[in-house]
Amino acid sequence: MFAFLGVIAVQNADEGFKADAEEAFKTYSGVVYKHAYIRTGNTADADDILSDVFVRLVKNIKKIKNEVHLKAWLIRTTINCSNTYYKRSKRINQVRLTEVDAVTTPTENVVLPAVLSLPIHQKTVVYMHYFEGYSVDEIATLCGVAKGTVKSRLARARETLKTILEGVDLDV
Amino acid sequence: MFKDKFKKELDAINPSAELESAVLDKIRQEKERISSAPKISYKKRWISAIAAALALVIVSVTAFNLPIFNGSEHILNGDISTSSNSEDLFVDEDLTESNFENQDQQPSQNAPTSITYDAAYKLFDKIAALREAQKDHYNGDNTASKSANSDDGQSNLTDTPSVNDTPSKNYTETNIQVEGVEEGDIVKTDGEYIYVLRSVVNACTIYISKATNGKLSKTAFIHLYHTPYSDLYDYDAEIKEFYLCSNTLVIIISAERKTKSFEGDCTIAMLFDVSNPKSPQYIKEYVQTGNYTSSRLIGDNLYLFSQDSLYGFETIKKPDDNIGYTYEHKRFWQLPKIGVDDRVLNDIDEKNLYAFDDEVNLEYFLAVSIDVKKRKRSDSKAIVGGGSNVYVNNNAIYAVSSEINYFEAEKEYIPKTYIMKFGINKGKITPLAKTNLKGTVLNRFLMDEYDGYFRIITTTRKYRRNNCCAFFSVIGIDSNTVYVLDKDLKTVSSIKGIAKGEAVTSSRFMGEIGYFCTSPMNVNVDPFFAVDFSNPKNPKILDSLEFPGVVNYLHPYDDNLMLGIGETESGKNVKLIMFDVSNPKKIKRLFTLNTNVSCAYNSFNVSNGHKKINILKDKGIICFSGETKYNIYKFSKQKGFSPLEKNHFSAKTDEDGDIYSSWDDSIRGVFIDDYLYVCNAHGIVSYMPFKGNKKISEILFFNYP
């Protein structure tokens, strides 16, 4: 992962490129939000993660070398933020909410709930492959796992989706 | 086809305009803050971003712990009206017979009852039904009756606040709250070897390095993913902290564990034999379910606490005529489980499962004691109820949790603090009593037990639900209350309405006198209070003293002096204050020093903040970690504070400027003889602090050993 970011940064360092967090937000808020939503499964958490990610971006803005690096950085940071958010929020636990209204997907959706029901690694891979259009190689470097792992996650996700979405025309 | 549908459906998921403008505002604020902040190494700023983000989401934290079930049915339906089975009160014979030499550990009438699995399930159903039906059930007044109990509370409890200087040892130990009760940390030393934790996602490692007169040499390392059962952990398993005890390294791990029988959060104590630090030997690991709360080490007994919700969710697919399929979340009860070295975790034994009849929390708190020397689990007790903040002394555990009622919070809401007490005796844990108080508790230093009475300071904050997002905002601070509770956790006395509009920032108890500081929101002016608890039925505020700045940590320097470490008035730098408390009726501010150390990344009142501080009275120095440096200040009773000639000692920085280097970039300083070792997640640097700040030796953990 680090190597990937580093390689992009060095190879394609755009002369005079200066990332701006506000501009980045306008362009990529949707990408981050969707990714966070896929990983957490509800909009309330995605709200928080969106804000976390861009606060981090403000602090690291000088390290962003070019547009590709910016997007990769945002995707990776969204993964990190959703992990820590999920883990740490459970542990700190100083003030607990008693109940939370389920912010669920609109009911007319068919595919999205099925994707959301997948394990977290598979969801991410499905999102990155089908929505963002990343190749297996790119996903592997972004997630910091081997190519084979991405492939197997993708294959398992497809298998599950096929069983869940039986009856719906699927060309996964 | 799938791709198109997926894209179409996901395209509809977008941040609301409200949220977008809120985040944009935040980005602008953050930009402004950074441009106005003092220049600090750019590499480390992202860590503070996490801290800031965490602080922001702290209120919203447990959206995860909570039921997300609309119209779901209970899988385990019990008779809702049946109360829990309370016939087997204290069936554990070991406890009733032999382990109550201490008068204080007799179960009170308030004590919880041990319950059977059936009774437990019924109780859970009952609580769930109660919560559904009466959402305002526990928003009433303090149920702890105010009884003037005539019990003298005779006991031999004489816990004194710890003063972290042991003349017999030539090395420093972790700064702790109660003498004799060890706390885990990310750096420990035995005087010869230094153990440093690098807690990075995917690469949690403990590095062992030999330190001889400032010379450092690589010795060995323990990688979490090289341990025998690491295949069961989720990829982001984390080592939280560790202990060093009887040649054994006790590593506390928080991980998601996945086996055929169980999948969920676990807390693990892993034992390594380090009698030969060159080759640490894996011994065994003790697994318990739940999220890691805290741990303590008393003698050879490790007490490990975890908590989790009592239910899990199962997603069930249901056919639907109109849209093909719908998904339903079904709740199922899960009891706390424990296991040793095994892939199978078993439900905790019935006789170790307790509940209070009037419990309202759908959570469990699991307390396990492990004898590190004999390498066996001595006791495990699970109780229905939450405990996110823990105070432990030599005789008792107080587990404290607070809760916001989501529905009540539509208007102003003041959360409550739930307290559970356990007796401990040589590894045996006995649930004793519980109560609830108004307000929330900041940290463990706001709690203390002395002479059988438990003192606690709570702050009543008003919360309101934020309409655009699912978290709460603090809309104001009401005031603070000091409570004195007896051994059955009955309120003996209280002082209400202290420092209206201000919140407690730090506290410390020295025997009969308790000291605490309060500060209003966003204003760095801090009154310092002294409260006399010599008559527990009638505590009195003896004196208060106002001074500029905020104190985040109080430390008894000696019997007459109280050291305060906090922030300057501007909130930018760390401030040191020495109070004269020889006469609590007339507190004096003796010395003050505004240091040039930025406090932007230093908070000493968070859960592990006190471990950043070392006070070495024999050397006359006060040390604390900054963002990238370890700082030393001299103190003498005549001259007050003064910086050492060279007083900032840099820690090792990551040469690659790797932004994902580690979560916890905290620095710790360790003294062995007169040598200072500054440790962080990247490496160790050694200095002779009394002879300048020239590096003697350094090691980088990369490519180790």
PDB file of C-alpha atoms in Angstrom, chain B residues 359-510:
ATOM      1  CA  GLU B 359     -30.784  -3.935  35.949  1.00  0.00           C
ATOM      2  CA  VAL B 360     -31.654  -1.857  32.899  1.00  0.00           C
ATOM      3  CA  ASN B 361     -28.531  -2.177  30.754  1.00  0.00           C
ATOM      4  CA  LEU B 362     -28.446  -4.794  28.031  1.00  0.00           C
ATOM      5  CA  GLU B 363     -24.715  -5.218  28.450  1.00  0.00           C
ATOM      6  CA  TYR B 364     -22.399  -7.426  30.376  1.00  0.00           C
ATOM      7  CA  PHE B 365     -19.239  -6.654  32.259  1.00  0.00           C
ATOM      8  CA  LEU B 366     -16.756  -9.487  32.490  1.00  0.00           C
ATOM      9  CA  ALA B 367     -14.047  -9.431  35.147  1.00  0.00           C
ATOM     10  CA  VAL B 368     -11.415 -12.156  34.987  1.00  0.00           C
ATOM     11  CA  SER B 369      -8.434 -12.667  37.241  1.00  0.00           C
ATOM     12  CA  ILE B 370      -5.356 -14.537  36.092  1.00  0.00           C
ATOM     13  CA  ASP B 371      -2.526 -15.681  38.312  1.00  0.00           C
ATOM     14  CA  VAL B 372       0.479 -14.817  36.190  1.00  0.00           C
ATOM     15  CA  LYS B 373       2.969 -16.788  38.271  1.00  0.00           C
ATOM     16  CA  LYS B 374       0.949 -19.984  38.572  1.00  0.00           C
ATOM     17  CA  ARG B 375      -0.334 -19.462  35.051  1.00  0.00           C
ATOM     18  CA  LYS B 376      -3.939 -20.188  35.754  1.00  0.00           C
ATOM     19  CA  ARG B 377      -7.197 -18.329  35.613  1.00  0.00           C
ATOM     20  CA  SER B 378      -8.234 -17.868  39.230  1.00  0.00           C
ATOM     21  CA  ASP B 379     -11.708 -16.462  38.818  1.00  0.00           C
ATOM     22  CA  SER B 380     -14.144 -15.035  36.343  1.00  0.00           C
ATOM     23  CA  LYS B 381     -17.340 -13.168  37.067  1.00  0.00           C
ATOM     24  CA  ALA B 382     -19.806 -11.755  34.598  1.00  0.00           C
ATOM     25  CA  ILE B 383     -22.497  -9.341  35.547  1.00  0.00           C
ATOM     26  CA  VAL B 384     -25.306  -7.793  33.562  1.00  0.00           C
ATOM     27  CA  GLY B 385     -24.520  -4.088  33.354  1.00  0.00           C
ATOM     28  CA  GLY B 386     -21.959  -1.792  31.803  1.00  0.00           C
ATOM     29  CA  GLY B 387     -18.533  -0.666  32.955  1.00  0.00           C
ATOM     30  CA  SER B 388     -16.420   1.519  30.734  1.00  0.00           C
ATOM     31  CA  ASN B 389     -14.287   3.268  33.328  1.00  0.00           C
ATOM     32  CA  VAL B 390     -12.625   1.322  36.105  1.00  0.00           C
ATOM     33  CA  TYR B 391     -11.122   2.293  39.430  1.00  0.00           C
ATOM     34  CA  VAL B 392      -9.236  -0.459  41.232  1.00  0.00           C
ATOM     35  CA  ASN B 393      -7.530  -0.430  44.596  1.00  0.00           C
ATOM     36  CA  ASN B 394      -6.130  -3.301  46.615  1.00  0.00           C
ATOM     37  CA  ASN B 395      -9.551  -4.423  47.838  1.00  0.00           C
ATOM     38  CA  ALA B 396     -12.169  -3.472  45.343  1.00  0.00           C
ATOM     39  CA  ILE B 397     -13.054  -2.785  41.747  1.00  0.00           C
ATOM     40  CA  TYR B 398     -15.464   0.005  40.866  1.00  0.00           C
ATOM     41  CA  ALA B 399     -16.765  -0.225  37.322  1.00  0.00           C
ATOM     42  CA  VAL B 400     -18.438   2.920  36.101  1.00  0.00           C
ATOM     43  CA  SER B 401     -20.468   3.556  32.986  1.00  0.00           C
ATOM     44  CA  SER B 402     -22.728   6.331  31.834  1.00  0.00           C
ATOM     45  CA  GLU B 403     -25.556   6.368  29.423  1.00  0.00           C
ATOM     46  CA  ILE B 404     -27.626   8.771  27.387  1.00  0.00           C
ATOM     47  CA  ASN B 405     -31.230   7.922  26.846  1.00  0.00           C
ATOM     48  CA  TYR B 406     -31.638   8.534  23.170  1.00  0.00           C
ATOM     49  CA  PHE B 407     -35.327   9.305  23.346  1.00  0.00           C
ATOM     50  CA  GLU B 408     -35.096  11.616  26.277  1.00  0.00           C
ATOM     51  CA  ALA B 409     -32.278  13.430  24.587  1.00  0.00           C
ATOM     52  CA  GLU B 410     -34.661  15.058  22.172  1.00  0.00           C
ATOM     53  CA  LYS B 411     -34.996  17.591  24.900  1.00  0.00           C
ATOM     54  CA  GLU B 412     -32.236  18.387  27.348  1.00  0.00           C
ATOM     55  CA  TYR B 413     -30.883  15.335  29.014  1.00  0.00           C
ATOM     56  CA  ILE B 414     -28.451  14.724  31.829  1.00  0.00           C
ATOM     57  CA  PRO B 415     -26.869  11.271  31.686  1.00  0.00           C
ATOM     58  CA  LYS B 416     -26.368   9.088  34.689  1.00  0.00           C
ATOM     59  CA  THR B 417     -23.417   7.164  35.985  1.00  0.00           C
ATOM     60  CA  TYR B 418     -23.857   3.526  36.927  1.00  0.00           C
ATOM     61  CA  ILE B 419     -21.431   2.161  39.488  1.00  0.00           C
ATOM     62  CA  MET B 420     -20.813  -1.504  40.254  1.00  0.00           C
ATOM     63  CA  LYS B 421     -18.585  -2.656  43.058  1.00  0.00           C
ATOM     64  CA  PHE B 422     -16.633  -5.911  43.214  1.00  0.00           C
ATOM     65  CA  GLY B 423     -14.549  -7.116  46.109  1.00  0.00           C
ATOM     66  CA  ILE B 424     -11.173  -8.613  45.235  1.00  0.00           C
ATOM     67  CA  ASN B 425      -9.067 -10.831  47.379  1.00  0.00           C
ATOM     68  CA  LYS B 426      -6.066 -12.763  46.078  1.00  0.00           C
ATOM     69  CA  GLY B 427      -7.602 -13.249  42.693  1.00  0.00           C
ATOM     70  CA  LYS B 428     -11.160 -13.904  43.853  1.00  0.00           C
ATOM     71  CA  ILE B 429     -13.731 -11.495  42.519  1.00  0.00           C
ATOM     72  CA  THR B 430     -17.046 -10.945  44.305  1.00  0.00           C
ATOM     73  CA  PRO B 431     -19.824  -8.766  42.938  1.00  0.00           C
ATOM     74  CA  LEU B 432     -21.006  -6.668  45.848  1.00  0.00           C
ATOM     75  CA  ALA B 433     -23.265  -3.750  45.076  1.00  0.00           C
ATOM     76  CA  LYS B 434     -24.374  -1.193  42.570  1.00  0.00           C
ATOM     77  CA  THR B 435     -25.894   2.247  42.427  1.00  0.00           C
ATOM     78  CA  ASN B 436     -26.458   5.109  40.052  1.00  0.00           C
ATOM     79  CA  LEU B 437     -25.698   8.790  40.353  1.00  0.00           C
ATOM     80  CA  LYS B 438     -26.518  11.849  38.322  1.00  0.00           C
ATOM     81  CA  GLY B 439     -23.794  13.102  36.007  1.00  0.00           C
ATOM     82  CA  THR B 440     -20.765  11.626  34.322  1.00  0.00           C
ATOM     83  CA  VAL B 441     -17.245  10.860  35.508  1.00  0.00           C
ATOM     84  CA  LEU B 442     -14.227  12.139  33.593  1.00  0.00           C
ATOM     85  CA  ASN B 443     -11.595   9.564  34.512  1.00  0.00           C
ATOM     86  CA  ARG B 444     -10.375   7.166  37.186  1.00  0.00           C
ATOM     87  CA  PHE B 445      -8.711   9.933  39.205  1.00  0.00           C
ATOM     88  CA  LEU B 446     -12.124  11.288  40.125  1.00  0.00           C
ATOM     89  CA  MET B 447     -12.768   8.156  42.170  1.00  0.00           C
ATOM     90  CA  ASP B 448     -11.167   7.011  45.364  1.00  0.00           C
ATOM     91  CA  GLU B 449     -11.779   4.714  48.278  1.00  0.00           C
ATOM     92  CA  TYR B 450     -10.536   5.534  51.732  1.00  0.00           C
ATOM     93  CA  ASP B 451     -11.438   4.058  55.077  1.00  0.00           C
ATOM     94  CA  GLY B 452     -14.288   2.049  53.543  1.00  0.00           C
ATOM     95  CA  TYR B 453     -15.911   5.052  51.901  1.00  0.00           C
ATOM     96  CA  PHE B 454     -15.983   5.580  48.182  1.00  0.00           C
ATOM     97  CA  ARG B 455     -15.668   9.163  46.997  1.00  0.00           C
ATOM     98  CA  ILE B 456     -16.606  10.173  43.475  1.00  0.00           C
ATOM     99  CA  ILE B 457     -16.969  13.503  41.675  1.00  0.00           C
ATOM    100  CA  THR B 458     -19.476  13.735  38.851  1.00  0.00           C
ATOM    101  CA  THR B 459     -20.181  16.501  36.383  1.00  0.00           C
ATOM    102  CA  THR B 460     -23.708  17.043  35.151  1.00  0.00           C
ATOM    103  CA  ARG B 461     -23.617  17.975  31.500  1.00  0.00           C
ATOM    104  CA  LYS B 462     -26.699  18.643  29.468  1.00  0.00           C
ATOM    105  CA  TYR B 463     -26.923  16.796  26.192  1.00  0.00           C
ATOM    106  CA  ARG B 464     -29.244  17.172  23.302  1.00  0.00           C
ATOM    107  CA  ARG B 465     -29.620  15.049  20.226  1.00  0.00           C
ATOM    108  CA  ASN B 466     -28.199  16.588  17.142  1.00  0.00           C
ATOM    109  CA  ASN B 467     -30.873  16.648  14.486  1.00  0.00           C
ATOM    110  CA  CYS B 468     -28.782  16.251  11.369  1.00  0.00           C
ATOM    111  CA  CYS B 469     -26.564  13.407  12.555  1.00  0.00           C
ATOM    112  CA  ALA B 470     -27.027  10.636  15.024  1.00  0.00           C
ATOM    113  CA  PHE B 471     -24.880  12.033  17.758  1.00  0.00           C
ATOM    114  CA  PHE B 472     -25.270  14.194  20.757  1.00  0.00           C
ATOM    115  CA  SER B 473     -23.923  17.579  21.486  1.00  0.00           C
ATOM    116  CA  VAL B 474     -23.159  18.982  24.865  1.00  0.00           C
ATOM    117  CA  ILE B 475     -25.265  22.070  25.243  1.00  0.00           C
ATOM    118  CA  GLY B 476     -24.071  23.130  28.645  1.00  0.00           C
ATOM    119  CA  ILE B 477     -22.549  22.163  31.918  1.00  0.00           C
ATOM    120  CA  ASP B 478     -24.675  22.363  34.980  1.00  0.00           C
ATOM    121  CA  SER B 479     -22.459  21.809  37.984  1.00  0.00           C
ATOM    122  CA  ASN B 480     -20.431  19.205  39.878  1.00  0.00           C
ATOM    123  CA  THR B 481     -21.287  16.946  42.758  1.00  0.00           C
ATOM    124  CA  VAL B 482     -19.091  15.180  45.270  1.00  0.00           C
ATOM    125  CA  TYR B 483     -20.595  11.957  46.584  1.00  0.00           C
ATOM    126  CA  VAL B 484     -19.531   9.832  49.510  1.00  0.00           C
ATOM    127  CA  LEU B 485     -20.819   6.266  49.325  1.00  0.00           C
ATOM    128  CA  ASP B 486     -20.541   3.596  51.974  1.00  0.00           C
ATOM    129  CA  LYS B 487     -19.432   0.023  51.425  1.00  0.00           C
ATOM    130  CA  ASP B 488     -22.879  -0.958  50.111  1.00  0.00           C
ATOM    131  CA  LEU B 489     -22.761   1.996  47.713  1.00  0.00           C
ATOM    132  CA  LYS B 490     -25.490   3.806  49.629  1.00  0.00           C
ATOM    133  CA  THR B 491     -25.078   7.564  49.429  1.00  0.00           C
ATOM    134  CA  VAL B 492     -23.872   8.772  52.802  1.00  0.00           C
ATOM    135  CA  SER B 493     -23.519  12.397  51.906  1.00  0.00           C
ATOM    136  CA  SER B 494     -22.967  14.703  48.992  1.00  0.00           C
ATOM    137  CA  ILE B 495     -22.059  18.271  48.160  1.00  0.00           C
ATOM    138  CA  LYS B 496     -24.145  19.484  45.275  1.00  0.00           C
ATOM    139  CA  GLY B 497     -23.864  22.474  42.982  1.00  0.00           C
ATOM    140  CA  ILE B 498     -20.101  22.963  43.129  1.00  0.00           C
ATOM    141  CA  ALA B 499     -18.713  25.349  40.493  1.00  0.00           C
ATOM    142  CA  LYS B 500     -21.828  26.030  38.443  1.00  0.00           C
ATOM    143  CA  GLY B 501     -21.200  26.016  34.708  1.00  0.00           C
ATOM    144  CA  GLU B 502     -17.781  24.409  35.083  1.00  0.00           C
ATOM    145  CA  ALA B 503     -16.554  20.851  34.634  1.00  0.00           C
ATOM    146  CA  VAL B 504     -14.020  18.942  36.698  1.00  0.00           C
ATOM    147  CA  THR B 505     -10.728  18.697  34.797  1.00  0.00           C
ATOM    148  CA  SER B 506      -8.630  16.764  37.295  1.00  0.00           C
ATOM    149  CA  SER B 507      -8.730  15.406  40.783  1.00  0.00           C
ATOM    150  CA  ARG B 508      -6.602  13.605  43.334  1.00  0.00           C
ATOM    151  CA  PHE B 509      -7.320  12.315  46.785  1.00  0.00           C
ATOM    152  CA  MET B 510      -4.765  12.384  49.577  1.00  0.00           C
TER     153      MET B 510
END
